[in-house]
Coordinates of C-alpha atoms in Angstrom, one line a residue:
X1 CA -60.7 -92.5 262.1
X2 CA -64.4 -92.8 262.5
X3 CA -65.8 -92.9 265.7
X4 CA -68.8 -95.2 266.4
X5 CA -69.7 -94.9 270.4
X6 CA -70.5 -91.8 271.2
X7 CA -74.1 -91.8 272.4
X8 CA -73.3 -92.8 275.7
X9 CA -71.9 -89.2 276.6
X10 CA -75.7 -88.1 276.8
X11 CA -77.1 -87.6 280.1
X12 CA -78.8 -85.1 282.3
X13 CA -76.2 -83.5 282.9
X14 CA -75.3 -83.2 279.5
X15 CA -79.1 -82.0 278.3
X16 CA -78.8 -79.6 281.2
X17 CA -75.8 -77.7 279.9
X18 CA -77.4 -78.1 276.2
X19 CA -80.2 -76.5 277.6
X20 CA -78.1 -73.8 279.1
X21 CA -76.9 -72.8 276.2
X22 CA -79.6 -72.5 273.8
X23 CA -81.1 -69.3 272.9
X24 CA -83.7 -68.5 275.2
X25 CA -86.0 -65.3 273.7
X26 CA -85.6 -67.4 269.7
X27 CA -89.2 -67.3 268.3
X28 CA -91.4 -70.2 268.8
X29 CA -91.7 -73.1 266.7
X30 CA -94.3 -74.8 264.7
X31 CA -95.8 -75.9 268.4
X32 CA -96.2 -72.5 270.0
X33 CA -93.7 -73.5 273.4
X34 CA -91.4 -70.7 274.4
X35 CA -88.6 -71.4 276.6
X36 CA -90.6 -70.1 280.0
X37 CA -93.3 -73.0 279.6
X38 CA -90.2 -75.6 279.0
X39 CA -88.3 -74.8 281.8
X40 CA -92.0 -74.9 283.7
X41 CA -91.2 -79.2 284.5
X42 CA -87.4 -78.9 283.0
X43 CA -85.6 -81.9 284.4
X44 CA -88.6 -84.3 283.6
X45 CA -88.8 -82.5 280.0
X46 CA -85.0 -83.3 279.5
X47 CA -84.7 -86.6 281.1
X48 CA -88.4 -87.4 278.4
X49 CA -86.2 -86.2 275.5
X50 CA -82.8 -88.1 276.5
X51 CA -84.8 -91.5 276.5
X52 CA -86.2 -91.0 273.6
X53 CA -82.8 -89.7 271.4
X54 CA -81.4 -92.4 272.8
X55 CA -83.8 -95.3 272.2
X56 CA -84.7 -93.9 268.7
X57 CA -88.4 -92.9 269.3
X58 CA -87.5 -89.2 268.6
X59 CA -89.6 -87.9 265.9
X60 CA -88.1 -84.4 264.8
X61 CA -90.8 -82.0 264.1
X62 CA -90.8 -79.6 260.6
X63 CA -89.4 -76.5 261.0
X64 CA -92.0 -73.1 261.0
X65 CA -90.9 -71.2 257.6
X66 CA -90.0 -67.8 258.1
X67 CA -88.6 -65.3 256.2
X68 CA -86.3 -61.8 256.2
X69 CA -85.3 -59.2 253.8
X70 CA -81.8 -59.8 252.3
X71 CA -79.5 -56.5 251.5
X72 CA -80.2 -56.7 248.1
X73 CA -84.2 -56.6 248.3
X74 CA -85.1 -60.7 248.2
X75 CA -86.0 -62.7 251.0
X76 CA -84.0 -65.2 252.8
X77 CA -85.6 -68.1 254.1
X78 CA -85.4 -69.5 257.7
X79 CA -86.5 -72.6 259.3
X80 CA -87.8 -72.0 262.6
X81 CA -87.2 -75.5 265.4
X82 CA -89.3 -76.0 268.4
X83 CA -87.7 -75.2 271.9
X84 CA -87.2 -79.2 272.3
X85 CA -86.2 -79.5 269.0
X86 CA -83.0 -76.7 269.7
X87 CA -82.1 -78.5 272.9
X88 CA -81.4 -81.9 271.2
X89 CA -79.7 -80.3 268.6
X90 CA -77.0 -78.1 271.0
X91 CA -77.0 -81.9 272.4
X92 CA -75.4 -83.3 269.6
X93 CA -73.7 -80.5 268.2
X94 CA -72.0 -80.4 271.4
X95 CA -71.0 -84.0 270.9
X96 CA -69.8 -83.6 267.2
X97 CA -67.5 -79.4 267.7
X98 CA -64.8 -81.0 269.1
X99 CA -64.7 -83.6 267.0
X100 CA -64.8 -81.9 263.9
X101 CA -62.5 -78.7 265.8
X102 CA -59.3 -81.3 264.7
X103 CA -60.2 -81.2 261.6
X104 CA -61.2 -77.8 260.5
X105 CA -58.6 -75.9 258.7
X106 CA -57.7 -71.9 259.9
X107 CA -59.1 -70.3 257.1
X108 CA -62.8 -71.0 258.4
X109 CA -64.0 -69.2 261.1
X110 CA -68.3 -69.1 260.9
X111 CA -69.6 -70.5 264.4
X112 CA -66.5 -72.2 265.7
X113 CA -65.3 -71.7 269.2
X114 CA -63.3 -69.0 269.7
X115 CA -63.5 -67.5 266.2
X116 CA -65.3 -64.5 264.9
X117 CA -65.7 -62.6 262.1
X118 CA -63.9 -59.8 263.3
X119 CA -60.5 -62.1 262.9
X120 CA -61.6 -63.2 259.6
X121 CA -61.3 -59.4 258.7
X122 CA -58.2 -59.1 260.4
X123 CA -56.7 -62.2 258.6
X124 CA -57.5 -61.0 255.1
X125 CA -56.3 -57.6 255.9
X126 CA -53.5 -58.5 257.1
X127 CA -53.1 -60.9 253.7
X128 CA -53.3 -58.0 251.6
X129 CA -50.9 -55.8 253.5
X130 CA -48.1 -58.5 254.2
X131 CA -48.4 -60.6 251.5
X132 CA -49.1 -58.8 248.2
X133 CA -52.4 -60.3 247.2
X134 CA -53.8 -58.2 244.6
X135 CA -56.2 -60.3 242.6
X136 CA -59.8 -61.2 244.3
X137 CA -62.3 -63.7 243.9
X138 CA -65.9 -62.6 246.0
X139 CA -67.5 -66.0 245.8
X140 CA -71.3 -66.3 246.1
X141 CA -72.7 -69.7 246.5
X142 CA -76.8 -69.8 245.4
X143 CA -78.7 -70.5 247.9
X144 CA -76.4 -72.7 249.5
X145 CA -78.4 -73.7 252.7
X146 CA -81.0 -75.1 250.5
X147 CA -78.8 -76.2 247.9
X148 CA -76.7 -79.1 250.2
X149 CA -77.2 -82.7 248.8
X150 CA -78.1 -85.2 251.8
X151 CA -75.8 -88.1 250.1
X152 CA -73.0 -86.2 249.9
X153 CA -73.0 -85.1 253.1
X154 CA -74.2 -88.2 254.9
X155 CA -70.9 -89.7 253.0
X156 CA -68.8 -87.0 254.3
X157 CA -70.2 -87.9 258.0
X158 CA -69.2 -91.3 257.7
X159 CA -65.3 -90.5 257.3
X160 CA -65.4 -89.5 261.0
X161 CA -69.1 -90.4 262.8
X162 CA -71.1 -93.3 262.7
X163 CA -72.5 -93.7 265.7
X164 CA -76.0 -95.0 264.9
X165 CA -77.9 -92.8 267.4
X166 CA -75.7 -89.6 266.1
X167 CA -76.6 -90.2 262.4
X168 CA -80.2 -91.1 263.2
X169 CA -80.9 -88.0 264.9
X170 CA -79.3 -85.9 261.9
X171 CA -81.2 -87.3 259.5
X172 CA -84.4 -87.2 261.0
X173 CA -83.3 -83.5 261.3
X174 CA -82.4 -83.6 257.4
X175 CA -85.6 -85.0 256.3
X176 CA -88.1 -83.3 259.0
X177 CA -90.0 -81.3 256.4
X178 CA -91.2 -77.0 256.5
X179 CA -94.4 -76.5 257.4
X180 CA -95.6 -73.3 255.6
X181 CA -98.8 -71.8 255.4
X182 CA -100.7 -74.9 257.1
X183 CA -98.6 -77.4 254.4
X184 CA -96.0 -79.8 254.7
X185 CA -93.3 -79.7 252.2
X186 CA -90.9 -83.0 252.8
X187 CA -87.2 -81.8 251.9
X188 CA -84.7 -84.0 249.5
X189 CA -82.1 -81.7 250.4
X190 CA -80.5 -79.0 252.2
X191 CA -80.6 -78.3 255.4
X192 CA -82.8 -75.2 257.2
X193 CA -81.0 -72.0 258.1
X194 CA -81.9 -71.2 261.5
X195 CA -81.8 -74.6 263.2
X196 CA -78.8 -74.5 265.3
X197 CA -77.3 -78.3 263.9
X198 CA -77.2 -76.2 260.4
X199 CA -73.9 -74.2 260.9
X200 CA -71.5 -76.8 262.4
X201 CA -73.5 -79.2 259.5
X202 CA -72.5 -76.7 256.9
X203 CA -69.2 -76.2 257.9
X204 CA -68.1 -79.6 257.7
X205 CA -70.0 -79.7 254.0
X206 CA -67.6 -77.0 252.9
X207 CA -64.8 -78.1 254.7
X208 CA -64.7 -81.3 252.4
X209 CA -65.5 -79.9 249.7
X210 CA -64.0 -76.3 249.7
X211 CA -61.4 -76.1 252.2
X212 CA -59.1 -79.1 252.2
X213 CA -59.3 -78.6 248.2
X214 CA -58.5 -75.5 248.6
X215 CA -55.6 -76.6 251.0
X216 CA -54.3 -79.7 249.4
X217 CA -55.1 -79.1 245.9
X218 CA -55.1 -76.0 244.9
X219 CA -52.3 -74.2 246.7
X220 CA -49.8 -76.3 245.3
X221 CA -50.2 -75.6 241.9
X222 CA -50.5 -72.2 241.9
X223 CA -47.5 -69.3 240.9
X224 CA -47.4 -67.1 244.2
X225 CA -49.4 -67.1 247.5
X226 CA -53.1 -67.6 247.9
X227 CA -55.2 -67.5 251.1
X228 CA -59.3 -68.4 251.7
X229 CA -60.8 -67.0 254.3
X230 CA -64.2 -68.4 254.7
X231 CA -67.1 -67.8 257.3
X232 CA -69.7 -70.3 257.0
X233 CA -70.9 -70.0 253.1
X234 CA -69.4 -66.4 253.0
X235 CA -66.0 -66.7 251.3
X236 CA -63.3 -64.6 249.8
X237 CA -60.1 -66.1 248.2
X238 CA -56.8 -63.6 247.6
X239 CA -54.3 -64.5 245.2
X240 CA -50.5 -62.8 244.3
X241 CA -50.6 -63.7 240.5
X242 CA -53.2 -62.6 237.9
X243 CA -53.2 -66.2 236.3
X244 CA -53.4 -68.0 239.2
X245 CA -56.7 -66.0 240.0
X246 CA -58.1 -66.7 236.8
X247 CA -57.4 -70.7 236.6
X248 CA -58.9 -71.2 240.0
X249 CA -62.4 -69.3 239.0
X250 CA -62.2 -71.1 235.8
X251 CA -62.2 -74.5 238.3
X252 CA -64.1 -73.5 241.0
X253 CA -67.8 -73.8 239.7
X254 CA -67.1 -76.8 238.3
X255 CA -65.5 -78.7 241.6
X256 CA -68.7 -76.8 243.4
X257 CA -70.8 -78.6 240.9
X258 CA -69.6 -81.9 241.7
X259 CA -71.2 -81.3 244.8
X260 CA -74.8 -79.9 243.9
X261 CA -73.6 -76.4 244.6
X262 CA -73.8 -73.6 242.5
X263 CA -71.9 -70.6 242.1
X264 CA -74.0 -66.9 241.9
X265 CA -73.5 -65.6 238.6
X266 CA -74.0 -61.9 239.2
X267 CA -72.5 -62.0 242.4
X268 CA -69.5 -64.8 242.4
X269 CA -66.8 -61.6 240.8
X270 CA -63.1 -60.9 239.7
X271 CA -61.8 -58.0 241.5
X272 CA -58.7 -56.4 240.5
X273 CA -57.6 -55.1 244.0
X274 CA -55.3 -52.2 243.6
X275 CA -55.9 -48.3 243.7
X276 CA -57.9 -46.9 240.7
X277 CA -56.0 -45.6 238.0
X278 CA -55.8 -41.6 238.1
X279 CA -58.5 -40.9 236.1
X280 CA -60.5 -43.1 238.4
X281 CA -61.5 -45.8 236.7
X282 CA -61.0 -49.8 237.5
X283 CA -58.4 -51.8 235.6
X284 CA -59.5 -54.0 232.8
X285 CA -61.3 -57.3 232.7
X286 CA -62.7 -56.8 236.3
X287 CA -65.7 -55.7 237.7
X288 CA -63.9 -52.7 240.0
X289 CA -61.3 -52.4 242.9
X290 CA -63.7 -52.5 245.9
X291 CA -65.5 -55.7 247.5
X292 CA -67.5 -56.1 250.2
X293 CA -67.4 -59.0 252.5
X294 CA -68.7 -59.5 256.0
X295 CA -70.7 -56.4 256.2
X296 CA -67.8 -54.0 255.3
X297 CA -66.3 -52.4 252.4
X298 CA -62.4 -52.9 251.4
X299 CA -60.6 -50.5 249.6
X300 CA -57.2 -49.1 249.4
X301 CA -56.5 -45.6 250.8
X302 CA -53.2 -43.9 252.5
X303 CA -53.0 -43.4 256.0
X304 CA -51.6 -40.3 257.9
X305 CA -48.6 -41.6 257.7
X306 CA -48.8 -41.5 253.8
X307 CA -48.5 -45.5 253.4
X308 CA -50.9 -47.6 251.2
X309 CA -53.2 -49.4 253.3
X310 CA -56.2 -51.6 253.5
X311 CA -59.3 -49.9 254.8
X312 CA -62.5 -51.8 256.0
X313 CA -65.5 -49.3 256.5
X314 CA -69.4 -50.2 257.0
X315 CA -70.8 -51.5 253.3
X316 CA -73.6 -48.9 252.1
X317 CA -76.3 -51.6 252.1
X318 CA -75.6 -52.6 255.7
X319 CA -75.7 -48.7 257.0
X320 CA -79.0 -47.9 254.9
X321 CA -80.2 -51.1 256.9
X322 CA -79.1 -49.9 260.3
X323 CA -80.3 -47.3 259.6
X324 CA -83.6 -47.9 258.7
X325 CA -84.2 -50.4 261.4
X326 CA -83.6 -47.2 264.1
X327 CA -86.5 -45.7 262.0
X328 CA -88.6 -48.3 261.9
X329 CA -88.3 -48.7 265.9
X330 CA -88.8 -44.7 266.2
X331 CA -91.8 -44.7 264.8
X332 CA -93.3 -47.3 266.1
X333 CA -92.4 -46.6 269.2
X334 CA -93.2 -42.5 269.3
X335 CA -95.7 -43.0 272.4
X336 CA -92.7 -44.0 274.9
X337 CA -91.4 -41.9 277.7
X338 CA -87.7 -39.9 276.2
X339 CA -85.8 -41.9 278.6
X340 CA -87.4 -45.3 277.5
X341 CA -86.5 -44.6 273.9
X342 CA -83.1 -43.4 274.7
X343 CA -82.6 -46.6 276.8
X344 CA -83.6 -48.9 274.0
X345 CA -81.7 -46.4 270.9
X346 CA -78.5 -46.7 273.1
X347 CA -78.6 -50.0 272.7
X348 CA -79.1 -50.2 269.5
X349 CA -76.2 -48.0 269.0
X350 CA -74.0 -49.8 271.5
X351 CA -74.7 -53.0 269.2
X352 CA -73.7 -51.6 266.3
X353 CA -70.7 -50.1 267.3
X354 CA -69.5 -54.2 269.2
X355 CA -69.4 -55.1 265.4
X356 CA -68.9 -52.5 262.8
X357 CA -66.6 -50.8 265.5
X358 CA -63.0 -51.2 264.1
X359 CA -59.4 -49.8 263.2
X360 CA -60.3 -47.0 260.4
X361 CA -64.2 -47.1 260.1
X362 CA -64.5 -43.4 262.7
X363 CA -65.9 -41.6 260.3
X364 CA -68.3 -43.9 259.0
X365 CA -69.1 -44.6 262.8
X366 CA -69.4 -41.1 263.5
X367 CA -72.2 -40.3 260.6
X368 CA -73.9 -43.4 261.9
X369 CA -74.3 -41.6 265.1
X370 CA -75.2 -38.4 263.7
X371 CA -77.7 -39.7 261.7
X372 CA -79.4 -41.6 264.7
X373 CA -79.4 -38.3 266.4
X374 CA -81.0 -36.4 263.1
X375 CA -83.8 -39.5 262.9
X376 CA -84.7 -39.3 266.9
X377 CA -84.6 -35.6 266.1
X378 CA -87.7 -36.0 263.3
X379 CA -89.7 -38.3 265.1
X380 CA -89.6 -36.1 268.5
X381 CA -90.7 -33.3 266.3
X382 CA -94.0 -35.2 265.8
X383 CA -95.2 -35.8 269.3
X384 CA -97.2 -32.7 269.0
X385 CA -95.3 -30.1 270.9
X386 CA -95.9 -26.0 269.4
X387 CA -93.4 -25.0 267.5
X388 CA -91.8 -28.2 266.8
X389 CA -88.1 -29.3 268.4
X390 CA -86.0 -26.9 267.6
X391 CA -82.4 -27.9 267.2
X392 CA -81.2 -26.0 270.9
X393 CA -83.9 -27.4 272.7
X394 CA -83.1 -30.6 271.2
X395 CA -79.2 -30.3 272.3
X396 CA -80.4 -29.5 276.1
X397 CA -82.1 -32.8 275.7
X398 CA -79.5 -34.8 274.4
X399 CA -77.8 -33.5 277.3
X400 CA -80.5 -35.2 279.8
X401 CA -80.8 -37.8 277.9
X402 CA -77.8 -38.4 276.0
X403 CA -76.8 -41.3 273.6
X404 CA -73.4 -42.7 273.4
X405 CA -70.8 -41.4 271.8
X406 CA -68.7 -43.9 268.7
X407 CA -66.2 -46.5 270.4
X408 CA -63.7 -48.1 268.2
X409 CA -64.0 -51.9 269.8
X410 CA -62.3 -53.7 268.0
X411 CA -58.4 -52.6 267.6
X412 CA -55.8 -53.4 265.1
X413 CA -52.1 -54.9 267.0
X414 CA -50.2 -52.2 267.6
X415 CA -47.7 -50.8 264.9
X416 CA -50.3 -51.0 262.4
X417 CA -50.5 -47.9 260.1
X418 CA -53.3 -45.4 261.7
X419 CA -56.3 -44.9 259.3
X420 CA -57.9 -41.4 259.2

């Protein structure tokens, strides 16, 4: 059913846990007020900014356009709220998660409670390995943050919120504007990555129009299993039968088209998942036996015990980036005491080792850290000292300051086959 009071769940208390939880150190918005000058007169601030959600005088502001590279050399757009602006929105998304948390199928899990990407890895692993899916569809959507019609969601809404003061604060949200360079650009659709409404907003976009047709429609009428394992617009659907595979992406663009969406050419691919052939090359009428999804590659190799299974490891473009980024900081930050930078590349390290950290990605791990140790190594050598850093005196200082060693964090149950 739809629900039409829920408004009156807003109060101080309410705004204070909002508040709580909303990214502190995010970068300003269009206004310039970081979360240290807000939390200067907090409780007057929140109780300002209840009264007016609540009495409609809220005027949202435009979001600050920003942009960062992409993996494959483009830019991806974000839009940037103020502080204010991020507190009403945790408001109401807090109002509308468990809500829409009854609804949602399993196969999503992009910012939901209690989900992570880790176990949408682990769910289409385990897919492969248990239930013989072979055949691979590596959906792209284009530019699908920017690309979501406002009627179509605002009609999806309605199915299960209309509480006037709910709505009217998501559309004002929806049709806030970017401010770029000085302009205003009014929006007609979309809505801005980087506002933190945008996620749950998206998910229950694709839920409607992905997810339960994935659920309802199209696993009924297909030879074999299927799964869909989704995390907000990144999406990967497994299928046991070739033709069954092939009818779906023959159907999917047009059921995304219904919507306003569109599916990436180049990158929206058929993927014939099974080892090569012995002379190495990928079966016909694909576009090769490897994927990448969520940061890692897939790819089927034998384990020490000599059984086929599924390994993820750290996609190429995603290591060159890590990579780079430990550069980047290195040299910008040459003038530092040793122990400052091997405080701040530890935690670097540590970070990327919470997420790429898991069952069968060592040795990728391990030439991450090597190569860490190689860059710090280069960027020692040009402090200035005679003779340069040579590599023994550089291995009595690793041992002062030493970095930390590769940690496999996130484990596979036990009994599952032992990657090399």
């Amino acid at each position: 059913m739809a629900l039409y009071s829920l408004h009156h769940v807003l109060d101080l208390e309410w705004m204070l846990e909002a508040y709580r939880l909303t990214r502190k150190g995010g970068a300003p918005g269009i206004d310039g007020v970081i979360a240290a000058e807000y939390e200067a007169n907090l409780e007057a601030n929140l109780l300002s900014l209840l009264d007016r959600i609540r009495s409609g005088s809220y005027k949202a502001p435009p979001v600050r356009r920003a942009y960062i590279p992409k993996a494959d050399g483009s830019q991806r757009a974000l839009g940037i709220p103020t502080f204010e602006d991020k507190v009403a929105q945790r408001a109401i998304a807090m109002v509308l998660e468990p809500i829409y948390e009854q609804d949602f199928h399993s196969c999503s899990y992009g910012f939901r409670p209690g989900r992570s990407a880790h176990q949408a890895l682990h769910a289409l692993r385990t897919g492969f390995m248990t239930q013989g899916l072979r055949r691979v569809l590596d959906v792209d959507i284009r530019k699908y943050f920017d690309s979501i019609p406002h009627c179509h969601l605002r009609a999806f809404l309605d199915r299960r919120v209309t509480d006037g003061v709910i709505r009217r604060m998501i559309d004002k949200w929806l049709k806030a504007g970017v401010m770029e360079d000085g302009q205003l650009r009014q929006t007609t659709e979309g809505s801005p990555q980087g506002g933190v409404i945008s996620p749950l907003i998206s998910n229950v976009f694709l839920h409607h129009v992905l997810d339960e047709w994935f659920e309802s429609v199209v696993k009924p009428r297909l030879k074999g299993r299927c799964i869909l394992v989704r995390y907000c617009d990144d999406l990967v659907m497994a299928f046991e039968d070739f033709l069954s595979a092939k009818r779906v992406l023959a159907v999917l663009g047009k059921r995304l088209a219904r919507y306003g969406l569109t599916l990436h050419p180049d990158k929206t691919r058929f993927i014939d998942f099974r080892f090569k052939r012995p002379n190495g090359k990928p079966h016909p009428a694909t576009s090769g036996t490897t994927f990448d999804f969520l940061g890692f590659t897939h790819v089927w190799v034998k384990s020490r015990q000599g059984k086929d299974v599924v390994r993820q490891s750290t996609a190429k473009s995603r290591f060159a980036r890590s990579l780079a980024s430990v550069s980047d900081w290195c040299r910008h930050n040459l003038h530092l005491r040793v122990a400052e930078q091997q405080r701040h590349l530890s935690q670097m390290m540590r970070g990327h080792y919470a997420y790429y950290g898991i069952t069968g990605n060592g040795r990728r791990l391990r030439w991450y850290a090597h190569q860490v140790e190689r860059i710090w190594r280069t960027w020692l050598a040009r402090r200035g000292q005679p003779g340069g850093l040579r590599w023994t005196r550089y291995r009595e200082l690793l041992q002062r300051y030493p970095l930390p060693s590769t940690r496999i964090v996130h484990q596979y149950t036990a009994g599952s086959e032992s990657l090399p």
